[in-house]
mmCIF file of C-alpha atoms and ligand atoms in Angstrom:
data_model
loop_
_atom_site.group_PDB
_atom_site.id
_atom_site.type_symbol
_atom_site.label_atom_id
_atom_site.label_comp_id
_atom_site.label_asym_id
_atom_site.label_seq_id
_atom_site.Cartn_x
_atom_site.Cartn_y
_atom_site.Cartn_z
ATOM 1 C CA MET N 28 19.814 16.957 -12.919
ATOM 2 C CA PRO N 29 17.862 15.311 -10.110
ATOM 3 C CA ASP N 30 14.310 16.282 -9.545
ATOM 4 C CA ASP N 31 14.938 18.105 -6.152
ATOM 5 C CA GLU N 32 17.602 20.480 -7.697
ATOM 6 C CA LEU N 33 15.397 21.235 -10.592
ATOM 7 C CA ILE N 34 12.522 22.123 -7.972
ATOM 8 C CA GLY N 35 14.903 24.202 -6.025
ATOM 9 C CA LEU N 36 15.981 26.156 -9.163
ATOM 10 C CA ALA N 37 12.352 26.550 -10.365
ATOM 11 C CA ARG N 38 11.306 27.860 -6.887
ATOM 12 C CA THR N 39 13.864 30.821 -7.517
ATOM 13 C CA GLY N 40 11.928 31.619 -10.520
ATOM 14 C CA ASP N 41 14.055 29.881 -13.131
ATOM 15 C CA ALA N 42 11.967 29.408 -16.120
ATOM 16 C CA ARG N 43 13.875 26.708 -17.936
ATOM 17 C CA ALA N 44 14.109 24.613 -14.809
ATOM 18 C CA PHE N 45 10.274 24.892 -14.419
ATOM 19 C CA THR N 46 9.980 24.186 -18.237
ATOM 20 C CA GLU N 47 12.227 21.032 -17.740
ATOM 21 C CA LEU N 48 10.041 19.753 -14.825
ATOM 22 C CA VAL N 49 6.900 19.940 -16.752
ATOM 23 C CA ARG N 50 8.562 17.934 -19.690
ATOM 24 C CA ARG N 51 9.539 15.437 -17.355
ATOM 25 C CA TYR N 52 6.377 14.844 -15.638
ATOM 26 C CA GLU N 53 3.622 15.669 -18.619
ATOM 27 C CA ASP N 54 3.275 12.202 -19.592
ATOM 28 C CA THR N 55 2.851 10.772 -16.028
ATOM 29 C CA VAL N 56 0.213 13.575 -15.333
ATOM 30 C CA TYR N 57 -1.793 12.963 -18.612
ATOM 31 C CA ARG N 58 -1.822 9.320 -18.109
ATOM 32 C CA PHE N 59 -3.081 9.514 -14.619
ATOM 33 C CA SER N 60 -5.549 12.107 -15.596
ATOM 34 C CA TYR N 61 -6.916 10.339 -18.459
ATOM 35 C CA LYS N 62 -7.432 7.268 -16.341
ATOM 36 C CA ILE N 63 -9.095 9.275 -13.354
ATOM 37 C CA CYS N 64 -11.097 11.703 -15.283
ATOM 38 C CA ARG N 65 -12.053 9.124 -17.913
ATOM 39 C CA ASP N 66 -11.890 11.488 -21.121
ATOM 40 C CA SER N 67 -9.538 13.065 -23.357
ATOM 41 C CA GLU N 68 -10.928 16.623 -23.012
ATOM 42 C CA ALA N 69 -11.149 16.513 -19.183
ATOM 43 C CA ALA N 70 -7.458 15.006 -19.049
ATOM 44 C CA SER N 71 -6.184 17.736 -21.300
ATOM 45 C CA GLU N 72 -8.030 20.544 -18.862
ATOM 46 C CA THR N 73 -6.484 18.795 -16.092
ATOM 47 C CA LEU N 74 -3.125 18.496 -17.458
ATOM 48 C CA GLN N 75 -2.943 22.451 -17.714
ATOM 49 C CA ASP N 76 -4.711 23.148 -14.765
ATOM 50 C CA THR N 77 -2.322 20.958 -12.692
ATOM 51 C CA PHE N 78 0.828 22.478 -13.868
ATOM 52 C CA ILE N 79 -0.743 25.982 -13.500
ATOM 53 C CA ASN N 80 -1.331 24.934 -9.680
ATOM 54 C CA VAL N 81 2.214 23.516 -9.490
ATOM 55 C CA TYR N 82 3.632 26.826 -10.661
ATOM 56 C CA ARG N 83 1.773 28.782 -8.352
ATOM 57 C CA LYS N 84 2.133 26.595 -5.498
ATOM 58 C CA LEU N 85 5.906 25.388 -5.756
ATOM 59 C CA ASN N 86 6.910 27.418 -2.933
ATOM 60 C CA SER N 87 4.452 25.592 -0.659
ATOM 61 C CA PHE N 88 5.769 22.220 -1.849
ATOM 62 C CA ASP N 89 8.139 21.040 1.355
ATOM 63 C CA GLY N 90 9.732 18.238 -0.412
ATOM 64 C CA LYS N 91 8.877 15.976 2.559
ATOM 65 C CA SER N 92 6.628 13.577 0.270
ATOM 66 C CA LYS N 93 7.651 12.786 -3.327
ATOM 67 C CA PHE N 94 7.007 15.398 -6.289
ATOM 68 C CA SER N 95 5.060 12.575 -7.968
ATOM 69 C CA THR N 96 2.836 12.140 -4.992
ATOM 70 C CA TRP N 97 2.279 15.920 -4.877
ATOM 71 C CA LEU N 98 1.240 15.909 -8.465
ATOM 72 C CA TYR N 99 -1.070 12.775 -8.125
ATOM 73 C CA THR N 100 -3.045 14.764 -5.303
ATOM 74 C CA ILE N 101 -3.430 17.820 -7.364
ATOM 75 C CA VAL N 102 -4.770 15.707 -10.472
ATOM 76 C CA THR N 103 -6.965 13.879 -8.221
ATOM 77 C CA ASN N 104 -8.340 17.089 -6.677
ATOM 78 C CA ASN N 105 -8.701 18.511 -9.974
ATOM 79 C CA CYS N 106 -10.647 15.449 -11.338
ATOM 80 C CA LEU N 107 -12.842 15.446 -8.484
ATOM 81 C CA MET N 108 -13.836 18.998 -8.851
ATOM 82 C CA LYS N 109 -14.930 18.375 -12.283
ATOM 83 C CA ARG N 110 -16.621 15.233 -11.603
ATOM 84 C CA ARG N 111 -18.651 16.626 -8.742
ATOM 85 C CA LYS N 112 -20.470 18.541 -11.369
ATOM 86 C CA ARG N 113 -21.501 15.228 -12.950
ATOM 87 C CA LYS N 114 -23.231 12.173 -11.413
ATOM 88 C CA SER N 115 -21.021 9.484 -9.706
ATOM 89 C CA ASP N 116 -21.520 6.048 -11.293
ATOM 90 C CA LEU N 117 -21.736 3.749 -8.381
ATOM 91 C CA MET N 118 -22.704 4.348 -4.883
ATOM 92 C CA GLU N 119 -19.818 3.752 -2.508
ATOM 93 C CA GLU N 120 -22.104 1.501 -0.124
ATOM 94 C CA SER N 121 -22.743 -1.014 -2.997
ATOM 95 C CA LEU N 122 -18.975 -1.690 -3.169
ATOM 96 C CA GLU N 123 -19.110 -2.678 0.489
ATOM 97 C CA ALA N 124 -20.722 -5.955 -0.754
ATOM 98 C CA TYR N 125 -17.277 -6.840 -2.071
ATOM 99 C CA ASP N 126 -15.887 -7.272 1.530
ATOM 100 C CA HIS N 127 -17.678 -10.684 1.564
ATOM 101 C CA PRO N 128 -17.730 -12.311 -1.838
ATOM 102 C CA SER N 129 -17.885 -15.479 -0.328
ATOM 103 C CA GLY N 130 -21.250 -14.779 1.265
ATOM 104 C CA GLU N 131 -22.498 -14.404 -2.361
ATOM 105 C CA PRO N 132 -23.814 -17.527 -4.035
ATOM 106 C CA GLY N 133 -22.290 -18.350 -7.444
ATOM 107 C CA SER N 134 -19.389 -15.706 -6.663
ATOM 108 C CA LEU N 135 -16.746 -18.608 -6.332
ATOM 109 C CA PRO N 136 -15.438 -19.125 -9.913
ATOM 110 C CA ARG N 137 -15.340 -22.799 -10.727
ATOM 111 C CA GLN N 138 -14.087 -22.671 -14.273
ATOM 112 C CA LYS N 139 -10.949 -24.555 -15.337
ATOM 113 C CA PRO N 140 -7.822 -22.933 -14.404
ATOM 114 C CA VAL N 141 -6.253 -20.570 -16.652
ATOM 115 C CA HIS N 142 -2.541 -19.657 -17.075
ATOM 116 C CA THR N 143 -1.717 -16.007 -15.699
ATOM 117 C CA PRO N 144 1.026 -14.442 -17.896
ATOM 118 C CA GLU N 145 4.093 -12.915 -15.994
ATOM 119 C CA THR N 146 4.078 -9.546 -17.707
ATOM 120 C CA PRO N 147 1.523 -7.581 -19.510
ATOM 121 C CA ALA N 148 3.246 -7.580 -22.643
ATOM 122 C CA ASP N 149 2.101 -11.019 -23.143
ATOM 123 C CA VAL N 150 -1.407 -9.687 -23.494
ATOM 124 C CA VAL N 151 -2.971 -8.120 -26.403
ATOM 125 C CA ILE N 152 -5.936 -6.004 -25.784
ATOM 126 C CA GLY N 153 -8.717 -6.056 -28.260
ATOM 127 C CA ARG N 154 -11.096 -3.510 -29.031
ATOM 128 C CA GLU N 155 -14.046 -5.197 -27.424
ATOM 129 C CA LEU N 156 -11.946 -6.169 -24.105
ATOM 130 C CA LYS N 157 -10.498 -2.350 -23.985
ATOM 131 C CA SER N 158 -14.200 -0.797 -23.948
ATOM 132 C CA LEU N 159 -14.919 -3.531 -21.407
ATOM 133 C CA LEU N 160 -12.219 -2.497 -19.225
ATOM 134 C CA GLU N 161 -12.783 0.957 -19.555
ATOM 135 C CA GLU N 162 -16.522 0.623 -18.910
ATOM 136 C CA ALA N 163 -15.908 -1.405 -15.533
ATOM 137 C CA MET N 164 -13.488 1.393 -14.544
ATOM 138 C CA ALA N 165 -15.970 4.157 -15.245
ATOM 139 C CA LYS N 166 -18.481 2.430 -13.025
ATOM 140 C CA LEU N 167 -16.188 2.874 -9.902
ATOM 141 C CA PRO N 168 -16.432 5.729 -7.509
ATOM 142 C CA GLU N 169 -13.470 7.997 -8.353
ATOM 143 C CA GLU N 170 -11.608 7.366 -4.962
ATOM 144 C CA TYR N 171 -11.430 3.641 -5.945
ATOM 145 C CA ARG N 172 -10.384 4.234 -9.292
ATOM 146 C CA VAL N 173 -7.535 6.419 -7.899
ATOM 147 C CA VAL N 174 -6.495 3.713 -5.502
ATOM 148 C CA PHE N 175 -6.667 0.790 -8.106
ATOM 149 C CA THR N 176 -4.734 3.006 -10.615
ATOM 150 C CA LEU N 177 -1.999 3.950 -8.495
ATOM 151 C CA ARG N 178 -1.659 0.959 -6.653
ATOM 152 C CA ASP N 179 -2.054 -1.619 -9.465
ATOM 153 C CA VAL N 180 -1.549 0.241 -12.751
ATOM 154 C CA GLU N 181 1.109 2.590 -11.936
ATOM 155 C CA GLY N 182 2.571 0.470 -9.137
ATOM 156 C CA ARG N 183 2.849 2.986 -6.479
ATOM 157 C CA SER N 184 2.997 1.949 -2.941
ATOM 158 C CA THR N 185 0.231 1.554 -0.635
ATOM 159 C CA GLU N 186 1.505 4.318 1.333
ATOM 160 C CA GLU N 187 2.060 6.965 -1.358
ATOM 161 C CA THR N 188 -1.494 5.821 -2.586
ATOM 162 C CA ALA N 189 -2.992 6.691 0.901
ATOM 163 C CA SER N 190 -1.170 9.873 1.021
ATOM 164 C CA VAL N 191 -2.528 11.127 -2.432
ATOM 165 C CA LEU N 192 -6.191 10.576 -1.008
ATOM 166 C CA GLY N 193 -5.548 11.722 2.700
ATOM 167 C CA LEU N 194 -6.716 8.249 3.823
ATOM 168 C CA SER N 195 -5.080 5.698 6.310
ATOM 169 C CA VAL N 196 -3.083 2.670 4.791
ATOM 170 C CA GLU N 197 -5.920 0.451 6.230
ATOM 171 C CA ALA N 198 -8.549 2.345 4.508
ATOM 172 C CA THR N 199 -6.687 2.449 1.389
ATOM 173 C CA LYS N 200 -6.049 -1.184 1.443
ATOM 174 C CA SER N 201 -9.820 -2.038 1.839
ATOM 175 C CA ARG N 202 -10.950 0.268 -1.047
ATOM 176 C CA LEU N 203 -8.003 -1.444 -3.124
ATOM 177 C CA ARG N 204 -9.863 -4.736 -2.055
ATOM 178 C CA ARG N 205 -13.120 -3.677 -3.017
ATOM 179 C CA ALA N 206 -11.857 -2.325 -6.333
ATOM 180 C CA ARG N 207 -10.311 -5.254 -7.417
ATOM 181 C CA ALA N 208 -13.195 -7.612 -6.348
ATOM 182 C CA PHE N 209 -15.495 -5.377 -8.240
ATOM 183 C CA LEU N 210 -13.646 -5.114 -11.347
ATOM 184 C CA ARG N 211 -12.790 -8.802 -11.450
ATOM 185 C CA ASP N 212 -16.534 -9.512 -11.262
ATOM 186 C CA GLN N 213 -17.078 -7.116 -14.069
ATOM 187 C CA LEU N 214 -14.701 -8.822 -16.251
ATOM 188 C CA GLN N 215 -15.431 -12.612 -15.214
ATOM 189 C CA PRO N 216 -18.174 -13.246 -17.847
ATOM 190 C CA HIS N 217 -15.985 -11.985 -20.767
ATOM 191 C CA LEU N 218 -13.003 -13.894 -19.390
ATOM 192 C CA LYS N 219 -14.998 -17.184 -19.071
ATOM 193 C CA ALA N 220 -16.158 -16.743 -22.582
ATOM 194 C CA HIS N 221 -12.656 -16.051 -23.725
ATOM 195 C CA PRO N 222 -10.176 -17.988 -21.886
ATOM 196 C CA GLU N 223 -7.636 -17.539 -24.659
ATOM 197 C CA ILE N 224 -7.145 -13.885 -23.834
ATOM 198 C CA LEU N 225 -4.802 -14.936 -20.950
ATOM 199 C CA SER N 226 -3.536 -18.329 -22.363
ATOM 200 C CA MET U 26 -7.956 -19.927 8.080
ATOM 201 C CA LYS U 27 -11.448 -20.306 6.370
ATOM 202 C CA CYS U 28 -12.536 -19.227 2.799
ATOM 203 C CA GLY U 29 -14.171 -16.186 4.067
ATOM 204 C CA ASP U 30 -11.036 -15.038 5.824
ATOM 205 C CA VAL U 31 -9.038 -15.659 2.841
ATOM 206 C CA TYR U 32 -11.366 -13.523 0.808
ATOM 207 C CA LEU U 33 -10.934 -10.711 3.048
ATOM 208 C CA HIS U 34 -7.230 -10.726 3.119
ATOM 209 C CA ILE U 35 -6.700 -12.240 -0.230
ATOM 210 C CA CYS U 36 -5.528 -8.888 -1.748
ATOM 211 C CA ASP U 37 -2.848 -8.635 1.019
ATOM 212 C CA HIS U 38 -1.514 -11.588 -0.350
ATOM 213 C CA LEU U 39 -1.222 -9.683 -3.787
ATOM 214 C CA ASP U 40 0.617 -6.815 -2.034
ATOM 215 C CA GLU U 41 4.248 -6.721 -0.857
ATOM 216 C CA ASP U 42 4.231 -8.100 2.498
ATOM 217 C CA ILE U 43 4.178 -11.733 1.676
ATOM 218 C CA ASN U 44 6.327 -12.833 4.428
ATOM 219 C CA SER U 45 3.642 -12.070 7.251
ATOM 220 C CA GLU U 46 1.916 -14.383 9.498
ATOM 221 C CA ARG U 47 -1.371 -13.995 7.774
ATOM 222 C CA CYS U 48 0.231 -14.405 4.260
ATOM 223 C CA ARG U 49 1.722 -17.436 5.448
ATOM 224 C CA GLN U 50 -1.826 -18.701 6.604
ATOM 225 C CA ILE U 51 -3.170 -17.753 3.181
ATOM 226 C CA ARG U 52 -0.760 -19.656 1.375
ATOM 227 C CA GLN U 53 -1.289 -22.645 3.461
ATOM 228 C CA HIS U 54 -4.979 -22.210 2.832
ATOM 229 C CA LEU U 55 -4.560 -21.692 -1.040
ATOM 230 C CA ALA U 56 -2.412 -24.933 -1.212
ATOM 231 C CA GLY U 57 -5.551 -26.940 -0.332
ATOM 232 C CA CYS U 58 -8.399 -24.913 -1.655
ATOM 233 C CA PRO U 59 -8.861 -24.616 -5.408
ATOM 234 C CA HIS U 60 -11.749 -22.174 -5.217
ATOM 235 C CA CYS U 61 -9.538 -19.443 -3.334
ATOM 236 C CA THR U 62 -6.815 -20.169 -5.768
ATOM 237 C CA GLU U 63 -8.880 -19.559 -8.624
ATOM 238 C CA TYR U 64 -10.334 -16.475 -7.209
ATOM 239 C CA LEU U 65 -6.774 -15.173 -6.599
ATOM 240 C CA LYS U 66 -5.713 -16.101 -10.033
ATOM 241 C CA SER U 67 -8.843 -14.111 -11.453
ATOM 242 C CA LEU U 68 -7.891 -11.202 -9.294
ATOM 243 C CA LYS U 69 -4.380 -11.204 -10.772
ATOM 244 C CA GLN U 70 -5.545 -11.485 -14.260
ATOM 245 C CA THR U 71 -7.668 -8.353 -13.760
ATOM 246 C CA ILE U 72 -4.779 -6.588 -12.746
ATOM 247 C CA THR U 73 -2.795 -7.788 -15.633
ATOM 248 C CA LEU U 74 -5.308 -6.484 -18.095
ATOM 249 C CA TYR U 75 -5.359 -3.232 -16.812
ATOM 250 C CA ARG U 76 -1.737 -2.935 -16.606
ATOM 251 C CA ALA U 77 -1.842 -4.136 -20.453
ATOM 252 C CA LEU U 78 -4.003 -1.277 -21.574
ATOM 253 C CA PRO U 79 -1.836 0.785 -23.869
ATOM 254 C CA PRO U 80 -1.169 4.106 -22.105
ATOM 255 C CA PRO U 81 -3.047 7.201 -23.624
ATOM 256 C CA ARG U 82 -0.824 9.503 -25.663
ATOM 257 C CA ILE U 83 -0.902 13.347 -24.984
ATOM 258 C CA PRO U 84 -2.695 14.829 -28.158
ATOM 259 C CA ALA U 85 -0.186 16.865 -30.047
ATOM 260 C CA GLY U 86 -2.622 20.094 -29.469
ATOM 261 C CA THR U 87 -2.558 19.564 -25.775
ATOM 262 C CA HIS U 88 1.245 19.200 -25.622
ATOM 263 C CA ARG U 89 1.603 22.633 -27.614
ATOM 264 C CA GLU U 90 -1.267 24.339 -25.395
ATOM 265 C CA LEU U 91 0.520 23.295 -22.278
ATOM 266 C CA PHE U 92 4.076 24.671 -23.305
ATOM 267 C CA LYS U 93 2.362 27.866 -24.531
ATOM 268 C CA THR U 94 0.627 28.217 -21.195
ATOM 269 C CA ILE U 95 3.872 27.536 -19.214
ATOM 270 C CA SER U 96 5.728 29.931 -21.268
ATOM 271 C CA THR U 97 3.305 32.467 -20.724
ATOM 272 C CA LEU U 98 3.211 31.922 -16.988
ATOM 273 C CA THR U 99 7.082 32.185 -16.600
ATOM 274 C CA THR U 100 7.344 35.097 -19.072
ATOM 275 C CA LYS U 101 4.880 37.061 -16.888
ATOM 276 C CA ALA U 102 6.930 36.242 -13.755
ATOM 277 C CA ALA U 103 10.050 37.263 -15.267
ATOM 278 C CA ALA U 104 8.636 40.453 -16.444
ATOM 279 C CA GLY U 105 7.414 41.199 -12.872
ATOM 280 C CA THR U 106 10.826 40.595 -11.271
ATOM 281 C CA PRO U 107 13.321 42.937 -13.310
ATOM 282 C CA LYS U 108 16.385 41.167 -11.710
ATOM 283 C CA ARG U 109 15.719 38.036 -13.517
ATOM 284 C CA GLY U 110 14.242 39.846 -16.554
ATOM 285 C CA ARG U 111 15.869 39.107 -20.018
ATOM 286 C CA LYS U 112 16.169 42.868 -20.905
ATOM 287 C CA THR U 113 18.284 43.445 -17.771
ATOM 288 C CA ARG U 114 20.700 40.513 -18.658
ATOM 289 C CA LYS U 115 21.144 41.584 -22.303
ATOM 290 C CA ALA U 116 21.733 45.256 -21.497
HETATM 291 ZN ZN1 ZN B 242 -10.802 -21.327 0.287
#
């Protein structure tokens, strides 16, 4: 049964339809929550809160946007609320430096070309690299993390990503640019030292 | 197009609109600029690595907890609306 039919049934109070919706989307919601909230406890909490929200607000979902967009929005807001209680890792202004990487001496990589694999399946992420990737991501302000995760990791469109955050497409692109440049710079020393990772 | 301009728009090149005029100019620039080519490559590598991270799995306890919550929510709602309630249907 297609999602919109299932949503329609769930709106009439069909418990089985709603349960099926949860089943379909629990992995997506958990994965995204984990990546945005950055720890499994917060992700588990967000997973619960998100579907409770969905249940309560299903009647206000107008179907104009994709169901997944709506879910991503709820997760983002949930994580953001939890996050506000903690300290943000990087100030947004410091990321604006990544608009002009060419102005920074030494930012132009001059190492030998490395082959880029076509699919992630070619890459095995070791423990050290995994924690490096996670640490770099944790330093990004949440909005930037959401943009990078949705657009580059989950493969969502720029438009959908923009709509999750309530940003313009241009603002989304500029955040994406900065997030990519920031993460790239964080990983660069490691990649230079271990060119075999992507060979 | 200068290197600085390529840096500003290099990511558009990673996005879908590769046939735009700007992207055509970027491709042209990249063909003659090893530094920008290198930079673009390292950005793509960064994305590749993040995509290659194994997705987190839902802990079994979290999954159970979620469906318990859902069941409680939907049962409560059904109890509140007798038309859809189980008892009326069974009777
Ligand atoms: Zn250049």
